[in-house]
PDB file of C-alpha atoms in Angstrom:
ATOM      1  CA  UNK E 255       0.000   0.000   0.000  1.00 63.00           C
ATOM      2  CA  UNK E 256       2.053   3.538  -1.030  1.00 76.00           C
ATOM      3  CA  UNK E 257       1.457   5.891   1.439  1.00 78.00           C
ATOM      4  CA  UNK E 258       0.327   9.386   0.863  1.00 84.00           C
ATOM      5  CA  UNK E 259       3.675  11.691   0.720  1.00 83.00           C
ATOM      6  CA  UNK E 260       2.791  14.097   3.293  1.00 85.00           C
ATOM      7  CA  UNK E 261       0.246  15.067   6.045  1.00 89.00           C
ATOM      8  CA  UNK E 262      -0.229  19.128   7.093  1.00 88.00           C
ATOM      9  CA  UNK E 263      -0.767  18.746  11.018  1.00 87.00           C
ATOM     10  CA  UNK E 264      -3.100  21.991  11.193  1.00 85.00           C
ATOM     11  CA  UNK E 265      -6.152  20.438  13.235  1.00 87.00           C
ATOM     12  CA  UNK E 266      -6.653  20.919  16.942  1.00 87.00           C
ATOM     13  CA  UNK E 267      -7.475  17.236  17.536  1.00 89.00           C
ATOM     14  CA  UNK E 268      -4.060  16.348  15.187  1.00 90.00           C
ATOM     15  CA  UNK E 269      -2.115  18.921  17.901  1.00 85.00           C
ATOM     16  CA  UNK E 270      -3.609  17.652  20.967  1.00 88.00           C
ATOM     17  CA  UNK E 271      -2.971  14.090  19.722  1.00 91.00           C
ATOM     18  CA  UNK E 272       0.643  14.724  19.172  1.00 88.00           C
ATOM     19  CA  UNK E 273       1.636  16.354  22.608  1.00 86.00           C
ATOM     20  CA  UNK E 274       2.626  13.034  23.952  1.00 90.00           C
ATOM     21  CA  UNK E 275       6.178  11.834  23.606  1.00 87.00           C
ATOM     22  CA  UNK E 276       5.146   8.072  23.290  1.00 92.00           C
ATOM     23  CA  UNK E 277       2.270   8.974  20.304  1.00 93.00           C
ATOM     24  CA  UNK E 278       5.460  10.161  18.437  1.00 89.00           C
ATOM     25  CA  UNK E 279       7.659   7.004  19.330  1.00 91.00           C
ATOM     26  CA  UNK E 280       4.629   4.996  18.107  1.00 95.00           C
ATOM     27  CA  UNK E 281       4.904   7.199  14.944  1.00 92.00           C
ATOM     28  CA  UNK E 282       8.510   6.673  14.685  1.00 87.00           C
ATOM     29  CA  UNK E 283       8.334   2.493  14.846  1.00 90.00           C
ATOM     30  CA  UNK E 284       5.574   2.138  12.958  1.00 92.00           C
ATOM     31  CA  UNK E 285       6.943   0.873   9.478  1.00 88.00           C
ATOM     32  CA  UNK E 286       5.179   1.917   6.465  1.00 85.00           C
ATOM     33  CA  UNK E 287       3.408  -1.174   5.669  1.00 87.00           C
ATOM     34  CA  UNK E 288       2.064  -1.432   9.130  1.00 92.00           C
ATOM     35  CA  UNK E 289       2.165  -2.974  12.376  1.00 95.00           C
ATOM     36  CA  UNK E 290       0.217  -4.369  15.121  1.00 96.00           C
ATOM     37  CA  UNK E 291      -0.508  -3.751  18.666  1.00 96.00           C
ATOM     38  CA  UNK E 292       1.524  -6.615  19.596  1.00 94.00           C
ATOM     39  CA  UNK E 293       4.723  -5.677  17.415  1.00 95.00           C
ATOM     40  CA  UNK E 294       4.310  -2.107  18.214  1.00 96.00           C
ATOM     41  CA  UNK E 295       4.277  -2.556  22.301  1.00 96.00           C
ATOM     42  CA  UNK E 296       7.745  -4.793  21.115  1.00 96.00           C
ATOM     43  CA  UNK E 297       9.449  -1.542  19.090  1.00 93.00           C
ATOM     44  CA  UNK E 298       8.206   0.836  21.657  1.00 92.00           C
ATOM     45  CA  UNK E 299       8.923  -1.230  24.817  1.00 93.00           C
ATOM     46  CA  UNK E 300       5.526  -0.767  26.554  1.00 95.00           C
ATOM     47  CA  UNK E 301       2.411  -2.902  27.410  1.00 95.00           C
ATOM     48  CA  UNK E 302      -0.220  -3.479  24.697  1.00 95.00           C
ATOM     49  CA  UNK E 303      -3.109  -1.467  26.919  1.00 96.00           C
ATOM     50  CA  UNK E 304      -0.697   1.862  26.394  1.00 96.00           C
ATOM     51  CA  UNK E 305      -0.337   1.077  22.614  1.00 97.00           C
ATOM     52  CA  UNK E 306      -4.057   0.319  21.943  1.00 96.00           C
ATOM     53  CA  UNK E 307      -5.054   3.547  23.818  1.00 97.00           C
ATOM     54  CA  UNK E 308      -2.433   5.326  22.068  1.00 97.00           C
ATOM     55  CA  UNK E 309      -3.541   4.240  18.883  1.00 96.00           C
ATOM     56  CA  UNK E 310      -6.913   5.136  19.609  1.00 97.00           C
ATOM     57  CA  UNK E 311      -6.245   8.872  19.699  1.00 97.00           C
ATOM     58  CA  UNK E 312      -3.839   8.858  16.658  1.00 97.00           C
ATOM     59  CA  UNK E 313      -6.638   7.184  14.505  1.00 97.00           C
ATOM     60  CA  UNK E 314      -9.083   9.384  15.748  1.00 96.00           C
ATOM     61  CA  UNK E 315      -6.832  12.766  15.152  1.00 96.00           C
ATOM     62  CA  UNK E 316      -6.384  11.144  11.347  1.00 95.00           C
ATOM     63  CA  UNK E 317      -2.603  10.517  12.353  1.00 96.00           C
ATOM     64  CA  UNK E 318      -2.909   6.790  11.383  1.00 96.00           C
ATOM     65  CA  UNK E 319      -5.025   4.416   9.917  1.00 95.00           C
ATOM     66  CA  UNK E 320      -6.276   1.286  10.580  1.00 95.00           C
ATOM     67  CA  UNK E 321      -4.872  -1.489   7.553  1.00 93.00           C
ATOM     68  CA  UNK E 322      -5.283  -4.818   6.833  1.00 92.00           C
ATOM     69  CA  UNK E 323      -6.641  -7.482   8.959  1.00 90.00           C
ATOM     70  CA  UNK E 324      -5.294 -11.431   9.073  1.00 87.00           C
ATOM     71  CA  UNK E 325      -5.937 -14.740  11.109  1.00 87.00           C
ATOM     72  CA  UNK E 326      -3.579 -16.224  13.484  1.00 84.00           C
ATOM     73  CA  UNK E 327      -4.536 -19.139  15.713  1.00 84.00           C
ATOM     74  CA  UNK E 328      -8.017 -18.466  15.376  1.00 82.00           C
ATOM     75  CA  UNK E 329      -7.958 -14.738  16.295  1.00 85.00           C
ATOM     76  CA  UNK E 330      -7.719 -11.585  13.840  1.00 88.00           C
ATOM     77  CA  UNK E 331      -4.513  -9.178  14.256  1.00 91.00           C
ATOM     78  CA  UNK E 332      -5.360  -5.611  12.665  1.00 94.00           C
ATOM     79  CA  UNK E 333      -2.395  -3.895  11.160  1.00 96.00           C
ATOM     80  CA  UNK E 334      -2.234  -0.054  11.429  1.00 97.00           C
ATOM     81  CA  UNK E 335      -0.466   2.528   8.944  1.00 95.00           C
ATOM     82  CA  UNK E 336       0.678   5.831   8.906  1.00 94.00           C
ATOM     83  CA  UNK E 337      -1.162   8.222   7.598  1.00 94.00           C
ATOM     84  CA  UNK E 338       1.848   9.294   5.499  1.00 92.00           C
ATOM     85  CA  UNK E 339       5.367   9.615   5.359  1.00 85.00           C
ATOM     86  CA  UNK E 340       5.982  12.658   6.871  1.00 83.00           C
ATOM     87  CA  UNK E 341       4.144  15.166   9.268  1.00 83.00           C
ATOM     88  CA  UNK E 342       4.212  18.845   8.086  1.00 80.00           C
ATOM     89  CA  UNK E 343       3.979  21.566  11.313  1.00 74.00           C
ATOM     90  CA  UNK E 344       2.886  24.246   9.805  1.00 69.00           C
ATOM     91  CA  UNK E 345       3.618  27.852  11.640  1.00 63.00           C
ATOM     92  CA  UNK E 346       0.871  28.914  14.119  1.00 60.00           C
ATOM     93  CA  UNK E 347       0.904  26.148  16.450  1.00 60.00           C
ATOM     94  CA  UNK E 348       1.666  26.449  19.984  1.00 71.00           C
ATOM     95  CA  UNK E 349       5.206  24.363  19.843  1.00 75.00           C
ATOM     96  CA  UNK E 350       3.653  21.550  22.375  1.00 76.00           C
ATOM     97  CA  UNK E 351       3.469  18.788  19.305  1.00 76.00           C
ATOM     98  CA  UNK E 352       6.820  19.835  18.180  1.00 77.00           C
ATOM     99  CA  UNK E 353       8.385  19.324  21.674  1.00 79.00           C
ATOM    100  CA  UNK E 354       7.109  16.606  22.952  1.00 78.00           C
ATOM    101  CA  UNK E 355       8.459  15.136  18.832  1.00 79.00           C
ATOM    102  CA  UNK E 356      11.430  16.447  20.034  1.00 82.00           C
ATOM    103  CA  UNK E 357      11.546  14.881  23.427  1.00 81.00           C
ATOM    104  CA  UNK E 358      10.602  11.470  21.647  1.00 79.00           C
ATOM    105  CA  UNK E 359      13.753  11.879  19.581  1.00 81.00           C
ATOM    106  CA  UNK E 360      15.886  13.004  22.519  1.00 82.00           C
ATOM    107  CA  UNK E 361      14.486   9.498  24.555  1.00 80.00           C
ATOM    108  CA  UNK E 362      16.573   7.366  21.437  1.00 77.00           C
ATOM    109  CA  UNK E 363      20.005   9.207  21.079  1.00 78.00           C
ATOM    110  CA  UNK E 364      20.980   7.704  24.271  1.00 69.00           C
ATOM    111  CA  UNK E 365      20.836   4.311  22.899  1.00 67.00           C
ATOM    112  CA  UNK E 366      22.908   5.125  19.823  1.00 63.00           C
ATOM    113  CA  UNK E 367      26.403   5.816  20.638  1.00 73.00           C
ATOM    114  CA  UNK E 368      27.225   5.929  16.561  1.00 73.00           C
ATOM    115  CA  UNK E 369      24.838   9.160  16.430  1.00 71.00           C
ATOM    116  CA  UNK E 370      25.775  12.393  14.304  1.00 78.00           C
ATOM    117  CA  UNK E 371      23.970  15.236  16.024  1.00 80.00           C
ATOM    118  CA  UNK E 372      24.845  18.656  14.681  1.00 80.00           C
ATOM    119  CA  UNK E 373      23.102  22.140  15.590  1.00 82.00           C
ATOM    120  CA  UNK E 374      24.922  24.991  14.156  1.00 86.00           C
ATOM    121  CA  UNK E 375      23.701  28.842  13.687  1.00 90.00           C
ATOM    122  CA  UNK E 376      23.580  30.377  10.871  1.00 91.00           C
ATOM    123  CA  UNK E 377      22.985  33.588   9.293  1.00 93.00           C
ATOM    124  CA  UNK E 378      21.055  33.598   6.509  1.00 95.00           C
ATOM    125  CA  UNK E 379      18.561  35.596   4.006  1.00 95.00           C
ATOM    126  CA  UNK E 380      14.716  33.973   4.228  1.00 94.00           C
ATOM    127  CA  UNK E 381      16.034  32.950   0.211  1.00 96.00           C
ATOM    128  CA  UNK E 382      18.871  31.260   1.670  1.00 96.00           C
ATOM    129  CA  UNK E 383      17.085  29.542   4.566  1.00 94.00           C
ATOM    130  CA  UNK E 384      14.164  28.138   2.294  1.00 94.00           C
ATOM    131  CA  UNK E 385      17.081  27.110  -0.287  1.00 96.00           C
ATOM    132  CA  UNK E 386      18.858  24.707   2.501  1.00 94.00           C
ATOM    133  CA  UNK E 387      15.776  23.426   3.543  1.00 90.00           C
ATOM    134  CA  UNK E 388      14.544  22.355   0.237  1.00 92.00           C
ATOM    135  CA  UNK E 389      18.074  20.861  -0.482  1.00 95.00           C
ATOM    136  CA  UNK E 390      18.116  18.848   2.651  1.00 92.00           C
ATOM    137  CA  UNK E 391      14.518  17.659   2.005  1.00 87.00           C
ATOM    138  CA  UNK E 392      15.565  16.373  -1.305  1.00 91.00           C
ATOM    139  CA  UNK E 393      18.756  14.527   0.200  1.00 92.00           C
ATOM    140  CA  UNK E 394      16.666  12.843   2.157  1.00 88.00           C
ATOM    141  CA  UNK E 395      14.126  11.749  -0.067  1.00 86.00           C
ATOM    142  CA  UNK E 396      16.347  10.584  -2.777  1.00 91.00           C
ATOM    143  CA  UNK E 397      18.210   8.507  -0.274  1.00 89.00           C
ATOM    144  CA  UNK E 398      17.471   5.197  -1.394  1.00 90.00           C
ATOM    145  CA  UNK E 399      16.002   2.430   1.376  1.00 84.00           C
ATOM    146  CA  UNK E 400      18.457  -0.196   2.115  1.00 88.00           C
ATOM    147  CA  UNK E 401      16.691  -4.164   2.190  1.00 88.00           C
ATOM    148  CA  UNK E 402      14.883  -5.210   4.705  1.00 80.00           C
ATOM    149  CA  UNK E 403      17.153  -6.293   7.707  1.00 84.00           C
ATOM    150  CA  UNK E 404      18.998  -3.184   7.926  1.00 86.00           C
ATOM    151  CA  UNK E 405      19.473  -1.057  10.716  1.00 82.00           C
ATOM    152  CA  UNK E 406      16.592   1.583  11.055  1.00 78.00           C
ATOM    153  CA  UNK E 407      17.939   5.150  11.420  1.00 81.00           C
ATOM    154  CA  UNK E 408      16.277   8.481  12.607  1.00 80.00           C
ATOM    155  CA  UNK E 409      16.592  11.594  10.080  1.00 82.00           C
ATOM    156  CA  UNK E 410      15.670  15.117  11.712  1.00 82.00           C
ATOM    157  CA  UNK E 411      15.776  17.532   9.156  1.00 83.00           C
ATOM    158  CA  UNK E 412      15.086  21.074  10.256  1.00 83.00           C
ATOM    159  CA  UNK E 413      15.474  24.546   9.219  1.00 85.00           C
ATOM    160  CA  UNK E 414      13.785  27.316  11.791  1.00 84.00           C
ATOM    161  CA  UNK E 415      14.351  30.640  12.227  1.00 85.00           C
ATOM    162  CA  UNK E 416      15.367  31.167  16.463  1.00 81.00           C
ATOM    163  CA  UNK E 417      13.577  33.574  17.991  1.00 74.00           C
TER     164      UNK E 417
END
């Protein structure tokens, strides 16, 4: 199933949704052809009752999407999607989504000692700073995916003006 290429957070229930640090983690592990509660409380290292009522507020804020179902030993597992491949913030919101994304993030550099973290200032026209970001977005997404097996990595791309 291709996923839709992005998703424009801009509704209050998508915000509210996405002020907990573990709705992003679940966000983060979910692969794009799905996963269920089960595998997903494996990835994200909690119990199946947080993941299900996790889940429950990202489907209902449109964040993911419930996918196919199948049998095992006579019971039905439900895979869930994202809703895309990428979250767009747009300006406006209160920062609460975007922190508690960035607190997510923060939660797994610990576990990676082979991380590349780099925050640098820069000054630069509005030209300049839309001109980097678009480059960097297209880096990313003409990165081709390695085979399945490989180690999963975390990309935070990010261009923002400081206030």
């Amino acid at each position: 199933m291709i996923l839709p290429d992005r998703l424009v957070v801009d509704r209050p229930a998508q915000h509210k949704a996405l002020e907990h640090p573990l709705r992003h983690r679940i966000l983060r592990a979910l692969p794009p052809d799905g996963a269920t509660i089960s595998q997903l409380s494996r990835l994200v290292n909690t119990n199946k009752g947080n993941i299900s009522h996790h889940l429950r507020v990202l489907l209902d804020a449109g964040l993911v999407r419930q996918g196919p179902t199948r049998t095992v030993r006579g019971g039905t597992e439900r895979y869930y999607l994202p809703a895309a491949r990428r979250l767009l913030f747009p300006t406006g919101e209160d920062g609460a989504a975007t922190r508690a994304m960035l607190q997510a993030i923060a939660d797994e550099i610990p576990h990676d000692d082979d991380h590349l973290l780099s925050n640098r200032r820069l000054r630069l026209t509005h030209e300049q700073a839309q001109h980097l970001a678009d480059h960097l977005e297209r880096l990313v997404d003409e990165l081709p995916e390695a085979p399945p097996g490989a180690p999963s990595y975390g990309v935070l791309v990010g261009v923002y003006q400081r206030s």
